[in-house]
Amino acid sequence: MSKPEDCSAPLVVRASVIAEIIEAVREAVGAAFPIGIKINSTDNLAGGLSREEALDVVRMLDRTSVDLIDVSGGTYFPGAPSSSDRTASSGPYFLDFAERAKSVTAVPIMLTGGFKTRDEAKMAIERGAADVVGLARAMVLNPSLPKTWLSARGGDPEFPVFDATVPGGVTAWYSMRLTAIGQDKDADFDQSLAAALEAYEARDEERCTKWRARFA
Ligand SMILES: Cc1cc2nc3c(=O)[nH]c(=O)nc-3n(C[C@H](O)[C@H](O)[C@H](O)COP(=O)(O)O)c2cc1C
């Protein structure tokens, strides 16, 4: 395994840790247990992972025993746009990359990011860009969405429109809604973006305090 301080190491060296982890997990779970990995198609960050490098990662994953590669993009690194913070969508974000990924691997590709409608999901599968569609925000709006889309009734989720957004705000809003779902309180969830961000940051701070105390 390369040393942690070796940030300038070539991608193949840096990415080899992924192969090592997959093989260690495989050894622990056995041959029949499905292992998936979520990777970025790009970090959308100067100096971060590029699409060409991500394609090399897919080629490397093809030589491992992984069963599913979930392709998304973005990062929570300060200053970089995370894909779950986007508000506008002109359809799935990483469709072209997924198509390229499919051409270099036989491992099934899941595509995540920007799916808002059943038609978009259907198009990605029918076009052969992906074998599976991944949903984050759409499922936070309707946790039964796969069932809904598979049923004859169909129906796409209604995405909230925020007047003004702040960095991290959209992700915070969906995170707090997800928390409300976990507590069975989503029917009354009506937080504004600002209130959600405040609650999210307060929760993070509380967790950081616990972690610092635990691992000091
Ligand atoms: C509330 C929330 C939490 C997320 N947490 C993670 C995470 O822990 N790890 C990760 O790789 N992506 C995470 N994401 C990003 C999503 O997996 C996904 O890549 C992104 O939201 C784009 O997909 P979407 O358009 O279906 O929302 C999160 C997204 C949301 C909305």
PDB file of C-alpha atoms in Angstrom, residues 49-137:
ATOM      1  CA  LEU A  49      -9.728  13.303 -10.506  1.00  0.00           C
ATOM      2  CA  SER A  50     -10.285  13.821 -14.251  1.00  0.00           C
ATOM      3  CA  ARG A  51     -12.604  11.797 -16.501  1.00  0.00           C
ATOM      4  CA  GLU A  52      -9.644  10.110 -18.206  1.00  0.00           C
ATOM      5  CA  GLU A  53      -8.217   9.073 -14.840  1.00  0.00           C
ATOM      6  CA  ALA A  54     -11.628   7.840 -13.724  1.00  0.00           C
ATOM      7  CA  LEU A  55     -11.772   5.702 -16.852  1.00  0.00           C
ATOM      8  CA  ASP A  56      -8.420   4.182 -15.882  1.00  0.00           C
ATOM      9  CA  VAL A  57      -9.935   3.384 -12.467  1.00  0.00           C
ATOM     10  CA  VAL A  58     -12.803   1.585 -14.233  1.00  0.00           C
ATOM     11  CA  ARG A  59     -10.253  -0.419 -16.290  1.00  0.00           C
ATOM     12  CA  MET A  60      -8.478  -1.321 -13.057  1.00  0.00           C
ATOM     13  CA  LEU A  61     -11.785  -2.301 -11.385  1.00  0.00           C
ATOM     14  CA  ASP A  62     -12.514  -4.575 -14.332  1.00  0.00           C
ATOM     15  CA  ARG A  63      -9.614  -6.746 -13.173  1.00  0.00           C
ATOM     16  CA  THR A  64     -11.040  -7.072  -9.630  1.00  0.00           C
ATOM     17  CA  SER A  65     -13.931  -9.230  -8.359  1.00  0.00           C
ATOM     18  CA  VAL A  66     -16.260  -6.246  -7.880  1.00  0.00           C
ATOM     19  CA  ASP A  67     -19.889  -6.859  -8.989  1.00  0.00           C
ATOM     20  CA  LEU A  68     -21.175  -3.316  -9.559  1.00  0.00           C
ATOM     21  CA  ILE A  69     -19.604   0.071 -10.294  1.00  0.00           C
ATOM     22  CA  ASP A  70     -21.725   3.084  -9.333  1.00  0.00           C
ATOM     23  CA  VAL A  71     -20.670   6.145 -11.306  1.00  0.00           C
ATOM     24  CA  SER A  72     -21.374   9.619  -9.929  1.00  0.00           C
ATOM     25  CA  GLY A  73     -19.305  12.786  -9.475  1.00  0.00           C
ATOM     26  CA  GLY A  74     -18.519  15.843  -7.368  1.00  0.00           C
ATOM     27  CA  THR A  75     -17.049  16.086  -3.908  1.00  0.00           C
ATOM     28  CA  TYR A  76     -17.782  17.636  -0.528  1.00  0.00           C
ATOM     29  CA  PHE A  77     -14.337  19.311  -0.651  1.00  0.00           C
ATOM     30  CA  PRO A  78     -14.804  23.010   0.277  1.00  0.00           C
ATOM     31  CA  GLY A  79     -15.240  25.141  -2.838  1.00  0.00           C
ATOM     32  CA  ALA A  80     -16.099  22.233  -5.139  1.00  0.00           C
ATOM     33  CA  PRO A  81     -19.677  21.780  -6.325  1.00  0.00           C
ATOM     34  CA  SER A  82     -21.056  18.484  -4.965  1.00  0.00           C
ATOM     35  CA  SER A  83     -23.538  16.891  -7.346  1.00  0.00           C
ATOM     36  CA  SER A  84     -26.218  16.640  -4.658  1.00  0.00           C
ATOM     37  CA  ASP A  85     -25.982  20.435  -4.253  1.00  0.00           C
ATOM     38  CA  ARG A  86     -27.092  21.109  -7.822  1.00  0.00           C
ATOM     39  CA  THR A  87     -30.543  22.533  -8.272  1.00  0.00           C
ATOM     40  CA  ALA A  88     -31.013  22.766 -12.042  1.00  0.00           C
ATOM     41  CA  SER A  89     -30.932  19.598 -14.097  1.00  0.00           C
ATOM     42  CA  SER A  90     -30.938  19.012 -17.784  1.00  0.00           C
ATOM     43  CA  GLY A  91     -31.120  15.288 -17.211  1.00  0.00           C
ATOM     44  CA  PRO A  92     -28.658  12.717 -15.871  1.00  0.00           C
ATOM     45  CA  TYR A  93     -25.283  14.350 -15.219  1.00  0.00           C
ATOM     46  CA  PHE A  94     -22.767  11.646 -16.145  1.00  0.00           C
ATOM     47  CA  LEU A  95     -24.450   9.790 -18.999  1.00  0.00           C
ATOM     48  CA  ASP A  96     -21.576  10.193 -21.475  1.00  0.00           C
ATOM     49  CA  PHE A  97     -19.019   8.998 -18.950  1.00  0.00           C
ATOM     50  CA  ALA A  98     -21.153   5.960 -18.086  1.00  0.00           C
ATOM     51  CA  GLU A  99     -21.276   5.064 -21.778  1.00  0.00           C
ATOM     52  CA  ARG A 100     -17.493   5.271 -21.986  1.00  0.00           C
ATOM     53  CA  ALA A 101     -17.164   3.232 -18.786  1.00  0.00           C
ATOM     54  CA  LYS A 102     -19.371   0.518 -20.245  1.00  0.00           C
ATOM     55  CA  SER A 103     -17.057   0.279 -23.241  1.00  0.00           C
ATOM     56  CA  VAL A 104     -14.041  -0.574 -21.046  1.00  0.00           C
ATOM     57  CA  THR A 105     -15.589  -2.997 -18.546  1.00  0.00           C
ATOM     58  CA  ALA A 106     -17.919  -5.963 -18.382  1.00  0.00           C
ATOM     59  CA  VAL A 107     -18.827  -5.122 -14.761  1.00  0.00           C
ATOM     60  CA  PRO A 108     -22.434  -3.770 -14.569  1.00  0.00           C
ATOM     61  CA  ILE A 109     -22.549   0.040 -14.380  1.00  0.00           C
ATOM     62  CA  MET A 110     -24.931   1.934 -12.117  1.00  0.00           C
ATOM     63  CA  LEU A 111     -25.372   5.599 -13.000  1.00  0.00           C
ATOM     64  CA  THR A 112     -26.227   8.108 -10.260  1.00  0.00           C
ATOM     65  CA  GLY A 113     -26.826  11.839 -10.509  1.00  0.00           C
ATOM     66  CA  GLY A 114     -29.539  14.083 -11.873  1.00  0.00           C
ATOM     67  CA  PHE A 115     -32.323  11.545 -12.476  1.00  0.00           C
ATOM     68  CA  LYS A 116     -35.663  13.229 -11.865  1.00  0.00           C
ATOM     69  CA  THR A 117     -38.079  11.386 -14.118  1.00  0.00           C
ATOM     70  CA  ARG A 118     -38.988   7.843 -15.060  1.00  0.00           C
ATOM     71  CA  ASP A 119     -38.404   8.718 -18.731  1.00  0.00           C
ATOM     72  CA  GLU A 120     -34.784   9.729 -17.985  1.00  0.00           C
ATOM     73  CA  ALA A 121     -34.148   6.478 -16.125  1.00  0.00           C
ATOM     74  CA  LYS A 122     -35.729   4.452 -18.930  1.00  0.00           C
ATOM     75  CA  MET A 123     -33.690   6.314 -21.540  1.00  0.00           C
ATOM     76  CA  ALA A 124     -30.365   5.624 -19.747  1.00  0.00           C
ATOM     77  CA  ILE A 125     -31.108   1.896 -19.555  1.00  0.00           C
ATOM     78  CA  GLU A 126     -32.486   1.641 -23.087  1.00  0.00           C
ATOM     79  CA  ARG A 127     -29.550   3.583 -24.534  1.00  0.00           C
ATOM     80  CA  GLY A 128     -27.233   1.056 -22.866  1.00  0.00           C
ATOM     81  CA  ALA A 129     -25.394   3.769 -20.902  1.00  0.00           C
ATOM     82  CA  ALA A 130     -26.147   2.012 -17.620  1.00  0.00           C
ATOM     83  CA  ASP A 131     -27.397  -1.306 -16.304  1.00  0.00           C
ATOM     84  CA  VAL A 132     -28.834   0.213 -13.127  1.00  0.00           C
ATOM     85  CA  VAL A 133     -30.011   3.720 -12.241  1.00  0.00           C
ATOM     86  CA  GLY A 134     -29.047   5.174  -8.855  1.00  0.00           C
ATOM     87  CA  LEU A 135     -31.292   7.707  -7.116  1.00  0.00           C
ATOM     88  CA  ALA A 136     -30.490   9.920  -4.157  1.00  0.00           C
ATOM     89  CA  ARG A 137     -32.602  13.091  -3.952  1.00  0.00           C
TER      90      ARG A 137
END
